[in-house]
């Protein structure tokens, strides 16, 4: 366990086994005078679930948005599948982004489309030559994965909060991503549904062997899903370790997350 | 002593006034700055539209869907309004023309008014209220619920998919709606004429078409393309660049209607000037 450091040493991360899928070195991002990410260093290994904890407004969501190019980084290095993102051309970037799935905090379902159309949309955009029958098979499989087979013809407004999250997950899984980014997957859900979503995250990891970054405040979700945890404070990685390590941390601020 | 007190009070008043003046300068400075930033942002947004509209791949399916939604769903409102405008204009104008013994000019006068000005402008204003605010609110709400971000992650250019299709649809559909509104407006006028008289449809419409020239119709239809473009663009701009939060959705819808309506009048003023210059 490393804690109270201004940055996590990458050498320590590399001690773990497995291929590094995502790597951030001295990543910085500011919005005007608001320095959200000051010096972020982290790695995610293949098949690993990395949970990022931190108070609201510490830039956790910004951090994962940097990975998919929704937010541009100011300084530092971002490596995905061993390739430096800043050195890649647009076409190469698109190829990389196709391997990344993003579950938004709100689910980000397209309100004007039905459940089926929501799932068809990424397929139509990214696999333009795919036939309708092939699409139907993938849609059915994705809905089965999240237990929403019967909701196929409903509209997003007819779904509950948990169902919306599951549909958001299905829409992401349909493209078989290698990296999954979860932005507060259990926020706004009751404890039972939260547990269901957390279990679903684990099932996804097992079935698709995805590497995941999970942004959450939910300590139950963290306990269920985390292989490793990083705590962000004041724009830097303040602590890193397993759930058991951080739970017994000598730092009362870090311990407060687990109480 | 009294004089000194008076002078002192006067000085304080002057100082307070100076402070007020200063703050009003600061306010006007920030208002001007905001105005120029807004003009700059809209210009950039417009340039981006022209860049994206020509670049493949083209979103034909979404364009067709938007054209259907914008056109077909606005048609009932446009038709009802056009009919009422034609009817009311005829009823209101008749007494004045009757005073001068020029009642026979009624079909011609109403037709020229509707085709040249009232049809396009009223239809554009209704279109701004219905479609401009709709686009603003829809895109703003998509922004709030991260749907635009989700689109970007799905390898879709949201600007092309959402903005370009809506602006092109609005540009192409409004002229068609104006033609509908004009036709129904003339029908309403015919009904208006027959409320206090007995004029045959053949006589009425032959009077109408005799009074109209190509120069009446052509500029009026051309300007509606610009109205449609402005309404689509402003609605999209306000929605796409709205602030996060539900408050932003309401603001985007509201300011889209206000700015689009203002733009309709500005474009109309310019179009009328150009038309009259060309006709002279």
Short mmCIF file of C-alpha atoms in Angstrom, two decimals:
data_model
loop_
_atom_site.label_atom_id
_atom_site.label_comp_id
_atom_site.label_asym_id
_atom_site.label_seq_id
_atom_site.Cartn_x
_atom_site.Cartn_y
_atom_site.Cartn_z
CA UNK A 1 0.00 0.00 0.00
CA UNK A 2 1.20 3.47 -0.84
CA UNK A 3 -0.34 6.48 0.75
CA UNK A 4 0.04 10.17 1.48
CA UNK A 5 2.27 10.54 -1.57
CA UNK A 6 1.95 13.33 -4.08
CA UNK A 7 2.22 10.78 -6.84
CA UNK A 8 2.25 7.04 -7.15
CA UNK A 9 5.41 5.58 -8.52
CA UNK A 10 4.77 3.71 -11.72
CA UNK A 11 7.46 1.16 -10.86
CA UNK A 12 5.29 -0.04 -8.01
CA UNK A 13 2.36 -0.55 -10.37
CA UNK A 14 4.46 -2.50 -12.79
CA UNK A 15 5.43 -4.92 -10.06
CA UNK A 16 1.99 -6.43 -10.50
CA UNK A 17 1.61 -9.14 -13.07
CA UNK A 18 -0.19 -8.59 -16.38
CA UNK A 19 0.00 -6.41 -19.44
CA UNK A 20 -0.48 -2.70 -18.88
CA UNK A 21 -3.58 -1.56 -20.80
CA UNK A 22 -3.86 2.06 -19.67
CA UNK A 23 -1.05 4.14 -18.28
CA UNK A 24 -1.07 7.76 -17.16
CA UNK A 25 2.11 9.65 -16.42
CA UNK A 26 2.05 13.07 -14.78
CA UNK A 27 -1.36 13.82 -16.25
CA UNK A 28 -2.62 17.37 -15.73
CA UNK A 29 -5.90 19.05 -16.56
CA UNK A 30 -7.18 22.49 -15.62
CA UNK A 31 -10.36 24.40 -16.38
CA UNK A 32 -9.28 28.03 -16.17
CA UNK A 33 -7.82 28.51 -12.70
CA UNK A 34 -9.35 25.30 -11.44
CA UNK A 35 -6.55 22.73 -11.52
CA UNK A 36 -8.59 19.53 -11.44
CA UNK A 37 -5.90 16.97 -12.15
CA UNK A 38 -2.48 18.09 -10.89
CA UNK A 39 -0.29 15.04 -11.30
CA UNK A 40 -2.00 11.73 -11.97
CA UNK A 41 0.07 8.59 -12.37
CA UNK A 42 -1.63 5.24 -12.67
CA UNK A 43 -1.70 1.99 -14.61
CA UNK A 44 -4.47 -0.48 -15.35
CA UNK A 45 -3.56 -4.09 -16.08
CA UNK A 46 -5.32 -6.55 -18.34
CA UNK A 47 -8.38 -8.10 -16.70
CA UNK A 48 -8.13 -5.84 -13.66
CA UNK A 49 -10.86 -3.78 -12.00
CA UNK A 50 -9.38 -0.53 -10.76
CA UNK A 51 -11.65 1.53 -8.52
CA UNK A 52 -11.02 5.24 -8.17
CA UNK A 53 -12.31 6.82 -4.99
CA UNK A 54 -12.36 10.48 -4.07
CA UNK A 55 -14.57 13.30 -2.93
CA UNK A 56 -16.95 15.01 -5.33
CA UNK A 57 -15.24 17.55 -7.56
CA UNK A 58 -11.81 15.93 -7.39
CA UNK A 59 -11.82 15.21 -11.12
CA UNK A 60 -12.54 11.48 -11.14
CA UNK A 61 -14.98 11.76 -14.05
CA UNK A 62 -12.62 14.13 -15.88
CA UNK A 63 -9.90 11.49 -15.53
CA UNK A 64 -11.87 8.80 -17.36
CA UNK A 65 -13.20 11.29 -19.90
CA UNK A 66 -9.55 12.00 -20.79
CA UNK A 67 -9.16 8.32 -21.72
CA UNK A 68 -11.91 8.42 -24.37
CA UNK A 69 -10.94 11.86 -25.66
CA UNK A 70 -14.02 13.68 -24.33
CA UNK A 71 -11.66 15.93 -22.39
CA UNK A 72 -8.27 16.95 -23.74
CA UNK A 73 -5.33 16.64 -21.37
CA UNK A 74 -3.12 19.69 -20.78
CA UNK A 75 0.12 17.95 -19.88
CA UNK A 76 1.44 14.46 -19.28
CA UNK A 77 1.36 11.19 -21.11
CA UNK A 78 -1.61 8.91 -21.72
CA UNK A 79 -0.81 5.45 -23.08
CA UNK A 80 -3.58 3.08 -24.18
CA UNK A 81 -2.58 -0.43 -25.31
CA UNK A 82 1.02 0.78 -25.13
CA UNK A 83 0.44 3.61 -27.62
CA UNK A 84 0.93 7.26 -26.73
CA UNK A 85 -2.43 8.89 -27.54
CA UNK A 86 -0.87 12.29 -28.30
CA UNK A 87 1.24 10.79 -31.08
CA UNK A 88 -1.62 8.99 -32.82
CA UNK A 89 -3.44 10.17 -35.92
CA UNK A 90 -7.21 10.49 -35.94
CA UNK A 91 -7.86 7.13 -37.65
CA UNK A 92 -5.60 5.29 -35.18
CA UNK A 93 -7.32 7.03 -32.29
CA UNK A 94 -10.74 5.97 -33.57
CA UNK A 95 -9.50 2.35 -33.69
CA UNK A 96 -8.39 2.58 -30.07
CA UNK A 97 -11.58 4.29 -28.90
CA UNK A 98 -13.59 1.46 -30.50
CA UNK A 99 -12.07 -0.86 -27.93
CA UNK A 100 -13.20 1.29 -25.02
CA UNK A 101 -16.68 1.17 -23.52
CA UNK A 102 -18.03 4.00 -21.38
CA UNK A 103 -20.95 3.68 -18.99
CA UNK A 104 -22.11 7.20 -18.24
CA UNK A 105 -23.36 8.26 -14.84
CA UNK A 106 -26.87 8.93 -16.18
CA UNK A 107 -26.81 5.99 -18.59
CA UNK A 108 -26.91 8.58 -21.45
CA UNK A 109 -29.63 6.66 -23.27
CA UNK A 110 -31.01 8.27 -26.42
CA UNK A 111 -34.50 9.33 -25.35
CA UNK A 112 -35.83 9.55 -28.90
CA UNK A 113 -34.95 5.90 -29.59
CA UNK A 114 -36.37 2.62 -28.27
CA UNK A 115 -34.26 0.10 -26.34
CA UNK A 116 -33.59 -1.81 -29.59
CA UNK A 117 -32.61 1.38 -31.45
CA UNK A 118 -30.33 2.40 -28.57
CA UNK A 119 -28.46 -0.86 -29.03
CA UNK A 120 -28.53 -0.68 -32.82
CA UNK A 121 -27.05 2.81 -32.86
CA UNK A 122 -23.42 1.94 -31.95
CA UNK A 123 -23.56 -1.09 -34.28
CA UNK A 124 -24.77 1.01 -37.21
CA UNK A 125 -22.08 3.62 -36.57
CA UNK A 126 -19.15 1.31 -36.03
CA UNK A 127 -20.02 -1.75 -38.11
CA UNK A 128 -21.68 -0.17 -41.12
CA UNK A 129 -21.64 -3.33 -43.24
CA UNK A 130 -23.36 -5.47 -40.59
CA UNK A 131 -26.64 -7.10 -41.65
CA UNK A 132 -29.89 -6.75 -39.72
CA UNK A 133 -29.94 -10.44 -38.70
CA UNK A 134 -26.42 -10.23 -37.26
CA UNK A 135 -27.42 -7.09 -35.39
CA UNK A 136 -30.47 -8.81 -33.93
CA UNK A 137 -28.30 -11.65 -32.61
CA UNK A 138 -25.90 -9.21 -30.93
CA UNK A 139 -28.75 -7.15 -29.50
CA UNK A 140 -30.38 -10.26 -28.05
CA UNK A 141 -27.09 -11.40 -26.54
CA UNK A 142 -26.36 -7.99 -24.99
CA UNK A 143 -29.84 -7.77 -23.49
CA UNK A 144 -29.54 -11.31 -22.08
CA UNK A 145 -26.23 -10.36 -20.48
CA UNK A 146 -27.92 -7.61 -18.51
CA UNK A 147 -31.28 -9.37 -18.02
CA UNK A 148 -33.37 -6.98 -20.09
CA UNK A 149 -34.65 -9.26 -22.89
CA UNK A 150 -38.26 -8.27 -22.33
CA UNK A 151 -37.62 -4.52 -22.50
CA UNK A 152 -36.50 -4.56 -26.13
CA UNK A 153 -39.44 -2.57 -27.49
CA UNK A 154 -39.79 -0.14 -24.59
CA UNK A 155 -38.57 3.43 -24.65
CA UNK A 156 -35.96 4.65 -22.13
CA UNK A 157 -38.56 6.75 -20.33
CA UNK A 158 -40.41 3.54 -19.41
CA UNK A 159 -37.36 2.05 -17.68
CA UNK A 160 -36.43 2.30 -14.00
CA UNK A 161 -33.08 3.75 -12.85
CA UNK A 162 -31.48 0.31 -12.54
CA UNK A 163 -32.82 -0.81 -15.92
CA UNK A 164 -31.44 2.35 -17.53
CA UNK A 165 -28.00 1.61 -16.09
CA UNK A 166 -28.21 -1.99 -17.31
CA UNK A 167 -29.29 -0.84 -20.76
CA UNK A 168 -26.40 1.65 -20.82
CA UNK A 169 -24.11 -1.26 -19.98
CA UNK A 170 -25.66 -3.44 -22.70
CA UNK A 171 -25.15 -0.67 -25.26
CA UNK A 172 -21.50 -0.52 -24.30
CA UNK A 173 -21.01 -4.30 -24.22
CA UNK A 174 -22.52 -4.83 -27.65
CA UNK A 175 -19.25 -3.65 -29.20
CA UNK A 176 -17.22 -6.11 -27.09
CA UNK A 177 -14.86 -3.54 -25.57
CA UNK A 178 -11.52 -4.46 -24.04
CA UNK A 179 -11.59 -1.58 -21.57
CA UNK A 180 -14.67 -0.59 -19.59
CA UNK A 181 -14.98 2.80 -17.95
CA UNK A 182 -17.75 3.11 -15.37
CA UNK A 183 -18.70 6.60 -14.20
CA UNK A 184 -20.47 6.15 -10.86
CA UNK A 185 -22.40 3.04 -11.95
CA UNK A 186 -24.47 2.74 -8.76
CA UNK A 187 -25.26 6.39 -8.05
CA UNK A 188 -28.95 7.02 -7.40
CA UNK A 189 -29.84 3.35 -7.06
CA UNK A 190 -31.23 1.48 -4.08
CA UNK A 191 -28.87 -0.94 -2.26
CA UNK A 192 -30.34 -4.06 -3.91
CA UNK A 193 -30.10 -2.67 -7.45
CA UNK A 194 -26.63 -1.30 -6.65
CA UNK A 195 -25.54 -4.79 -5.67
CA UNK A 196 -27.03 -6.17 -8.89
CA UNK A 197 -25.07 -3.64 -10.94
CA UNK A 198 -21.87 -4.40 -9.02
CA UNK A 199 -22.38 -8.14 -9.67
CA UNK A 200 -23.00 -7.36 -13.31
CA UNK A 201 -19.69 -5.50 -13.49
CA UNK A 202 -17.97 -8.63 -12.15
CA UNK A 203 -19.82 -10.87 -14.63
CA UNK A 204 -18.78 -8.60 -17.49
CA UNK A 205 -15.16 -8.78 -16.35
CA UNK A 206 -15.29 -12.57 -16.23
CA UNK A 207 -17.14 -13.06 -19.51
CA UNK A 208 -15.30 -10.51 -21.66
CA UNK A 209 -12.01 -10.36 -19.72
CA UNK A 210 -12.24 -6.57 -19.70
CA UNK A 211 -10.00 -4.20 -17.85
CA UNK A 212 -12.12 -1.67 -15.98
CA UNK A 213 -11.82 1.67 -14.30
CA UNK A 214 -14.69 2.25 -11.93
CA UNK A 215 -15.39 5.68 -10.53
CA UNK A 216 -17.57 5.41 -7.46
CA UNK A 217 -18.49 6.69 -4.01
CA UNK A 218 -20.29 3.48 -3.19
CA UNK A 219 -18.16 1.51 -0.77
CA UNK A 220 -20.23 -1.68 -1.23
CA UNK A 221 -19.64 -1.49 -4.97
CA UNK A 222 -15.93 -0.91 -4.28
CA UNK A 223 -15.78 -3.94 -1.96
CA UNK A 224 -17.45 -6.17 -4.55
CA UNK A 225 -15.63 -5.04 -7.68
CA UNK A 226 -12.19 -3.69 -6.79
CA UNK A 227 -8.99 -5.61 -7.45
CA UNK A 228 -7.12 -2.43 -6.62
CA UNK A 229 -8.17 1.02 -5.37
CA UNK A 230 -6.69 4.46 -5.97
CA UNK A 231 -7.79 7.40 -3.85
CA UNK A 232 -7.58 10.83 -5.42
CA UNK A 233 -7.11 13.93 -3.31
CA UNK A 234 -6.38 17.46 -4.54
CA UNK A 235 -5.75 16.26 -8.08
CA UNK A 236 -3.13 13.64 -7.20
CA UNK A 237 -3.24 9.94 -6.37
CA UNK A 238 -3.08 10.07 -2.57
CA UNK A 239 -3.21 6.36 -1.84
CA UNK A 240 -3.26 3.02 -3.55
CA UNK A 241 -3.87 -0.52 -2.42
CA UNK A 242 -6.37 -3.30 -1.97
CA UNK A 243 -9.65 -2.80 -0.13
CA UNK A 244 -8.27 -4.52 2.97
CA UNK A 245 -5.10 -2.37 2.94
CA UNK A 246 -6.88 0.95 2.63
CA UNK A 247 -9.57 0.00 5.12
CA UNK A 248 -6.85 -0.24 7.76
CA UNK A 249 -5.02 2.89 6.60
CA UNK A 250 -3.26 4.99 9.22
CA UNK A 251 -4.63 8.11 7.49
CA UNK A 252 -8.04 8.93 9.04
CA UNK A 253 -9.15 10.75 5.85
CA UNK A 254 -8.62 7.60 3.77
CA UNK A 255 -10.19 5.42 6.46
CA UNK A 256 -13.26 7.68 6.43
CA UNK A 257 -14.18 6.37 2.95
CA UNK A 258 -14.52 2.87 4.36
CA UNK A 259 -16.51 3.70 7.49
CA UNK B 1 -22.57 76.00 8.77
CA UNK B 2 -25.69 74.99 6.87
CA UNK B 3 -23.94 75.81 3.62
CA UNK B 4 -21.02 73.53 4.54
CA UNK B 5 -23.37 70.69 5.37
CA UNK B 6 -25.19 71.27 2.09
CA UNK B 7 -21.90 71.22 0.16
CA UNK B 8 -20.83 68.06 1.95
CA UNK B 9 -24.14 66.34 1.15
CA UNK B 10 -23.88 67.50 -2.41
CA UNK B 11 -20.34 66.12 -2.65
CA UNK B 12 -21.44 62.76 -1.25
CA UNK B 13 -24.26 62.67 -3.75
CA UNK B 14 -21.83 63.44 -6.56
CA UNK B 15 -19.46 60.73 -5.33
CA UNK B 16 -22.30 58.21 -5.16
CA UNK B 17 -23.42 59.20 -8.64
CA UNK B 18 -19.83 58.80 -9.90
CA UNK B 19 -19.72 55.36 -8.33
CA UNK B 20 -23.04 54.49 -9.98
CA UNK B 21 -21.82 55.82 -13.32
CA UNK B 22 -18.66 53.80 -12.96
CA UNK B 23 -20.59 50.62 -12.20
CA UNK B 24 -22.88 51.24 -15.17
CA UNK B 25 -19.75 51.55 -17.34
CA UNK B 26 -18.53 48.24 -15.92
CA UNK B 27 -21.94 46.65 -16.55
CA UNK B 28 -22.12 47.95 -20.11
CA UNK B 29 -18.52 46.82 -20.65
CA UNK B 30 -19.39 43.27 -19.57
CA UNK B 31 -22.60 43.34 -21.64
CA UNK B 32 -20.63 44.41 -24.72
CA UNK B 33 -18.01 41.78 -24.03
CA UNK B 34 -20.69 39.10 -23.69
CA UNK B 35 -22.32 40.32 -26.90
CA UNK B 36 -19.07 40.12 -28.88
CA UNK B 37 -18.18 36.73 -27.39
CA UNK B 38 -21.65 35.49 -28.42
CA UNK B 39 -21.26 36.89 -31.96
CA UNK B 40 -17.82 35.29 -32.20
CA UNK B 41 -19.13 31.92 -30.95
CA UNK B 42 -22.07 31.95 -33.39
CA UNK B 43 -19.68 32.80 -36.24
CA UNK B 44 -17.42 29.88 -35.33
CA UNK B 45 -20.47 27.62 -35.02
CA UNK B 46 -21.74 28.74 -38.46
CA UNK B 47 -18.33 28.19 -40.08
CA UNK B 48 -18.20 24.73 -38.53
CA UNK B 49 -21.63 24.02 -39.99
CA UNK B 50 -20.46 24.90 -43.52
CA UNK B 51 -17.33 22.79 -43.04
CA UNK B 52 -19.27 19.76 -41.79
CA UNK B 53 -22.21 19.99 -44.21
CA UNK B 54 -19.96 19.37 -47.21
CA UNK B 55 -17.87 16.63 -45.62
CA UNK B 56 -18.94 12.97 -46.04
CA UNK B 57 -20.35 10.75 -44.63
CA UNK B 58 -23.78 12.36 -45.03
CA UNK B 59 -26.48 11.60 -42.49
CA UNK B 60 -29.37 11.12 -44.96
CA UNK B 61 -31.50 8.95 -42.69
CA UNK B 62 -31.38 11.44 -39.84
CA UNK B 63 -31.99 14.29 -42.31
CA UNK B 64 -35.14 12.58 -43.56
CA UNK B 65 -36.29 11.85 -40.00
CA UNK B 66 -35.77 15.46 -38.95
CA UNK B 67 -37.46 16.80 -42.08
CA UNK B 68 -40.48 14.64 -41.30
CA UNK B 69 -40.56 15.72 -37.66
CA UNK B 70 -39.99 19.39 -38.41
CA UNK B 71 -42.25 19.61 -41.45
CA UNK B 72 -45.10 17.19 -40.96
CA UNK B 73 -45.58 17.93 -37.28
CA UNK B 74 -45.59 21.71 -37.84
CA UNK B 75 -48.05 21.53 -40.71
CA UNK B 76 -51.34 21.59 -38.73
CA UNK B 77 -50.28 24.66 -36.74
CA UNK B 78 -49.05 26.45 -39.86
CA UNK B 79 -52.22 25.63 -41.80
CA UNK B 80 -54.56 26.81 -39.04
CA UNK B 81 -52.60 30.03 -38.51
CA UNK B 82 -52.39 30.72 -42.25
CA UNK B 83 -56.15 30.30 -42.65
CA UNK B 84 -56.93 32.61 -39.72
CA UNK B 85 -54.46 35.26 -40.92
CA UNK B 86 -56.03 35.31 -44.40
CA UNK B 87 -59.54 35.46 -42.99
CA UNK B 88 -58.82 38.18 -40.41
CA UNK B 89 -56.77 40.31 -42.80
CA UNK B 90 -59.64 40.30 -45.27
CA UNK B 91 -62.30 41.15 -42.68
CA UNK B 92 -60.16 43.94 -41.17
CA UNK B 93 -59.19 45.50 -44.50
CA UNK B 94 -62.60 45.47 -46.13
CA UNK B 95 -64.10 48.54 -44.26
CA UNK B 96 -61.09 50.76 -45.08
CA UNK B 97 -61.14 49.81 -48.76
CA UNK B 98 -64.92 50.26 -48.81
CA UNK B 99 -64.49 53.85 -47.58
CA UNK B 100 -62.45 54.64 -50.68
CA UNK B 101 -64.71 52.61 -52.95
CA UNK B 102 -61.88 50.21 -53.62
CA UNK B 103 -63.49 47.01 -52.41
CA UNK B 104 -62.75 45.32 -55.71
CA UNK B 105 -59.05 45.61 -54.85
CA UNK B 106 -59.49 43.45 -51.79
CA UNK B 107 -58.33 40.11 -53.32
CA UNK B 108 -55.29 41.74 -54.91
CA UNK B 109 -54.29 43.62 -51.77
CA UNK B 110 -54.67 40.64 -49.48
CA UNK B 111 -52.84 38.34 -51.92
CA UNK B 112 -49.85 40.66 -52.27
CA UNK B 113 -49.69 41.16 -48.48
CA UNK B 114 -49.84 37.45 -47.76
CA UNK B 115 -47.44 36.31 -50.46
CA UNK B 116 -44.86 39.06 -50.04
CA UNK B 117 -44.75 39.58 -46.32
CA UNK B 118 -47.32 38.21 -43.93
CA UNK B 119 -47.18 34.58 -45.02
CA UNK B 120 -43.38 34.20 -44.82
CA UNK B 121 -42.88 36.28 -41.67
CA UNK B 122 -45.77 34.88 -39.62
CA UNK B 123 -44.93 31.31 -40.65
CA UNK B 124 -41.26 31.89 -39.78
CA UNK B 125 -42.20 33.28 -36.37
CA UNK B 126 -44.42 30.30 -35.61
CA UNK B 127 -41.69 28.03 -36.90
CA UNK B 128 -39.18 29.77 -34.59
CA UNK B 129 -41.53 29.25 -31.65
CA UNK B 130 -42.22 25.61 -32.35
CA UNK B 131 -39.14 24.24 -34.11
CA UNK B 132 -36.42 26.65 -32.89
CA UNK B 133 -37.36 26.17 -29.25
CA UNK B 134 -37.79 22.42 -29.82
CA UNK B 135 -34.30 22.05 -31.27
CA UNK B 136 -32.83 24.22 -28.49
CA UNK B 137 -34.53 22.24 -25.72
CA UNK B 138 -33.81 18.83 -27.28
CA UNK B 139 -30.10 19.43 -27.80
CA UNK B 140 -29.72 21.10 -24.40
CA UNK B 141 -31.39 18.15 -22.72
CA UNK B 142 -29.13 15.75 -24.64
CA UNK B 143 -26.19 17.81 -23.42
CA UNK B 144 -27.37 17.61 -19.79
CA UNK B 145 -27.91 13.85 -19.90
CA UNK B 146 -24.53 13.21 -21.58
CA UNK B 147 -26.20 11.84 -24.73
CA UNK B 148 -23.96 14.04 -26.90
CA UNK B 149 -20.87 12.65 -25.14
CA UNK B 150 -22.23 9.12 -25.60
CA UNK B 151 -22.61 9.77 -29.31
CA UNK B 152 -19.02 10.93 -29.54
CA UNK B 153 -17.86 7.79 -27.76
CA UNK B 154 -19.89 5.73 -30.29
CA UNK B 155 -17.68 7.06 -33.11
CA UNK B 156 -20.35 9.54 -34.23
CA UNK B 157 -19.72 13.18 -34.94
CA UNK B 158 -22.53 14.72 -32.85
CA UNK B 159 -22.27 18.05 -34.62
CA UNK B 160 -22.87 16.42 -37.98
CA UNK B 161 -25.54 14.04 -36.71
CA UNK B 162 -27.50 16.51 -34.60
CA UNK B 163 -26.75 20.03 -35.77
CA UNK B 164 -26.16 19.72 -39.52
CA UNK B 165 -29.26 17.58 -40.08
CA UNK B 166 -31.51 19.91 -38.11
CA UNK B 167 -30.24 23.09 -39.75
CA UNK B 168 -30.52 21.62 -43.27
CA UNK B 169 -34.02 20.30 -42.51
CA UNK B 170 -35.18 23.66 -41.17
CA UNK B 171 -33.69 25.44 -44.21
CA UNK B 172 -35.44 23.16 -46.70
CA UNK B 173 -38.75 22.66 -44.92
CA UNK B 174 -39.68 26.25 -44.01
CA UNK B 175 -40.12 27.37 -47.67
CA UNK B 176 -42.50 24.44 -48.22
CA UNK B 177 -44.47 25.36 -45.12
CA UNK B 178 -44.65 28.98 -46.27
CA UNK B 179 -46.09 27.87 -49.63
CA UNK B 180 -48.71 25.87 -47.72
CA UNK B 181 -49.45 28.80 -45.40
CA UNK B 182 -49.78 31.20 -48.35
CA UNK B 183 -52.20 28.88 -50.15
CA UNK B 184 -54.33 28.34 -47.06
CA UNK B 185 -54.14 32.07 -46.24
CA UNK B 186 -55.63 32.88 -49.65
CA UNK B 187 -58.34 30.31 -49.02
CA UNK B 188 -59.06 31.96 -45.67
CA UNK B 189 -59.25 35.31 -47.45
CA UNK B 190 -61.75 33.88 -49.94
CA UNK B 191 -63.90 32.73 -47.02
CA UNK B 192 -63.51 36.21 -45.46
CA UNK B 193 -64.65 37.90 -48.66
CA UNK B 194 -67.75 35.69 -48.75
CA UNK B 195 -68.78 36.44 -45.19
CA UNK B 196 -70.20 39.79 -46.32
CA UNK B 197 -70.46 39.18 -50.01
CA UNK B 198 -70.96 36.60 -52.69
CA UNK B 199 -67.88 36.14 -54.81
CA UNK B 200 -67.22 33.01 -56.83
CA UNK B 201 -64.00 31.11 -56.24
CA UNK B 202 -63.12 31.45 -59.93
CA UNK B 203 -63.52 35.25 -59.87
CA UNK B 204 -61.69 35.64 -56.56
CA UNK B 205 -58.68 33.54 -57.51
CA UNK B 206 -58.42 34.99 -61.01
CA UNK B 207 -58.26 38.45 -59.34
CA UNK B 208 -55.57 37.10 -57.02
CA UNK B 209 -53.40 35.62 -59.76
CA UNK B 210 -53.79 38.66 -62.00
CA UNK B 211 -52.43 40.86 -59.26
CA UNK B 212 -49.44 38.64 -58.49
CA UNK B 213 -46.18 38.66 -60.38
CA UNK B 214 -43.19 36.39 -60.35
CA UNK B 215 -41.30 39.24 -58.63
CA UNK B 216 -43.73 38.99 -55.70
CA UNK B 217 -43.35 35.27 -55.18
CA UNK B 218 -39.68 34.62 -55.93
CA UNK B 219 -37.97 36.98 -53.39
CA UNK B 220 -40.54 36.00 -50.75
CA UNK B 221 -39.68 32.31 -51.10
CA UNK B 222 -35.93 32.93 -51.31
CA UNK B 223 -35.90 34.79 -48.00
CA UNK B 224 -37.67 31.90 -46.27
CA UNK B 225 -34.60 29.70 -46.90
CA UNK B 226 -32.60 32.24 -44.89
CA UNK B 227 -35.29 32.34 -42.19
CA UNK B 228 -35.20 28.55 -41.92
CA UNK B 229 -31.41 28.50 -41.82
CA UNK B 230 -31.29 31.14 -39.07
CA UNK B 231 -33.96 29.40 -36.97
CA UNK B 232 -32.28 25.98 -37.27
CA UNK B 233 -28.83 27.37 -36.62
CA UNK B 234 -29.78 29.49 -33.60
CA UNK B 235 -31.85 26.68 -32.06
CA UNK B 236 -28.96 24.26 -32.52
CA UNK B 237 -26.37 26.75 -31.27
CA UNK B 238 -28.30 27.51 -28.11
CA UNK B 239 -28.99 23.84 -27.37
CA UNK B 240 -25.58 22.47 -28.28
CA UNK B 241 -23.75 25.09 -26.20
CA UNK B 242 -26.16 25.18 -23.27
CA UNK B 243 -24.88 25.14 -19.74
CA UNK B 244 -25.20 21.89 -17.88
CA UNK B 245 -28.24 21.50 -15.67
CA UNK B 246 -31.97 21.58 -16.17
CA UNK B 247 -32.00 25.36 -15.96
CA UNK B 248 -29.86 25.39 -19.10
CA UNK B 249 -32.57 23.51 -21.03
CA UNK B 250 -35.20 26.18 -20.33
CA UNK B 251 -32.76 28.99 -21.07
CA UNK B 252 -31.70 27.38 -24.34
CA UNK B 253 -35.31 26.97 -25.52
CA UNK B 254 -36.25 30.48 -24.50
CA UNK B 255 -33.24 32.27 -25.97
CA UNK B 256 -33.52 30.21 -29.17
CA UNK B 257 -37.03 31.61 -29.76
CA UNK B 258 -36.06 35.17 -28.87
CA UNK B 259 -32.91 35.29 -31.03
CA UNK B 260 -34.45 33.37 -33.92
CA UNK B 261 -37.48 35.70 -34.01
CA UNK B 262 -35.19 38.72 -33.94
CA UNK B 263 -33.14 37.25 -36.77
CA UNK B 264 -36.31 36.69 -38.82
CA UNK B 265 -37.10 40.41 -38.63
CA UNK B 266 -33.49 41.41 -39.38
CA UNK B 267 -33.29 39.12 -42.41
CA UNK B 268 -36.70 40.35 -43.57
CA UNK B 269 -35.58 43.96 -43.34
CA UNK B 270 -32.44 43.23 -45.36
CA UNK B 271 -34.36 41.13 -47.90
CA UNK B 272 -36.94 43.88 -48.45
CA UNK B 273 -34.18 46.44 -48.99
CA UNK B 274 -32.39 44.21 -51.49
CA UNK B 275 -35.64 43.40 -53.33
CA UNK B 276 -36.66 47.04 -53.62
CA UNK B 277 -33.16 47.98 -54.84
CA UNK B 278 -33.25 45.25 -57.48
CA UNK B 279 -36.77 46.18 -58.59
CA UNK B 280 -35.79 49.83 -59.02
#
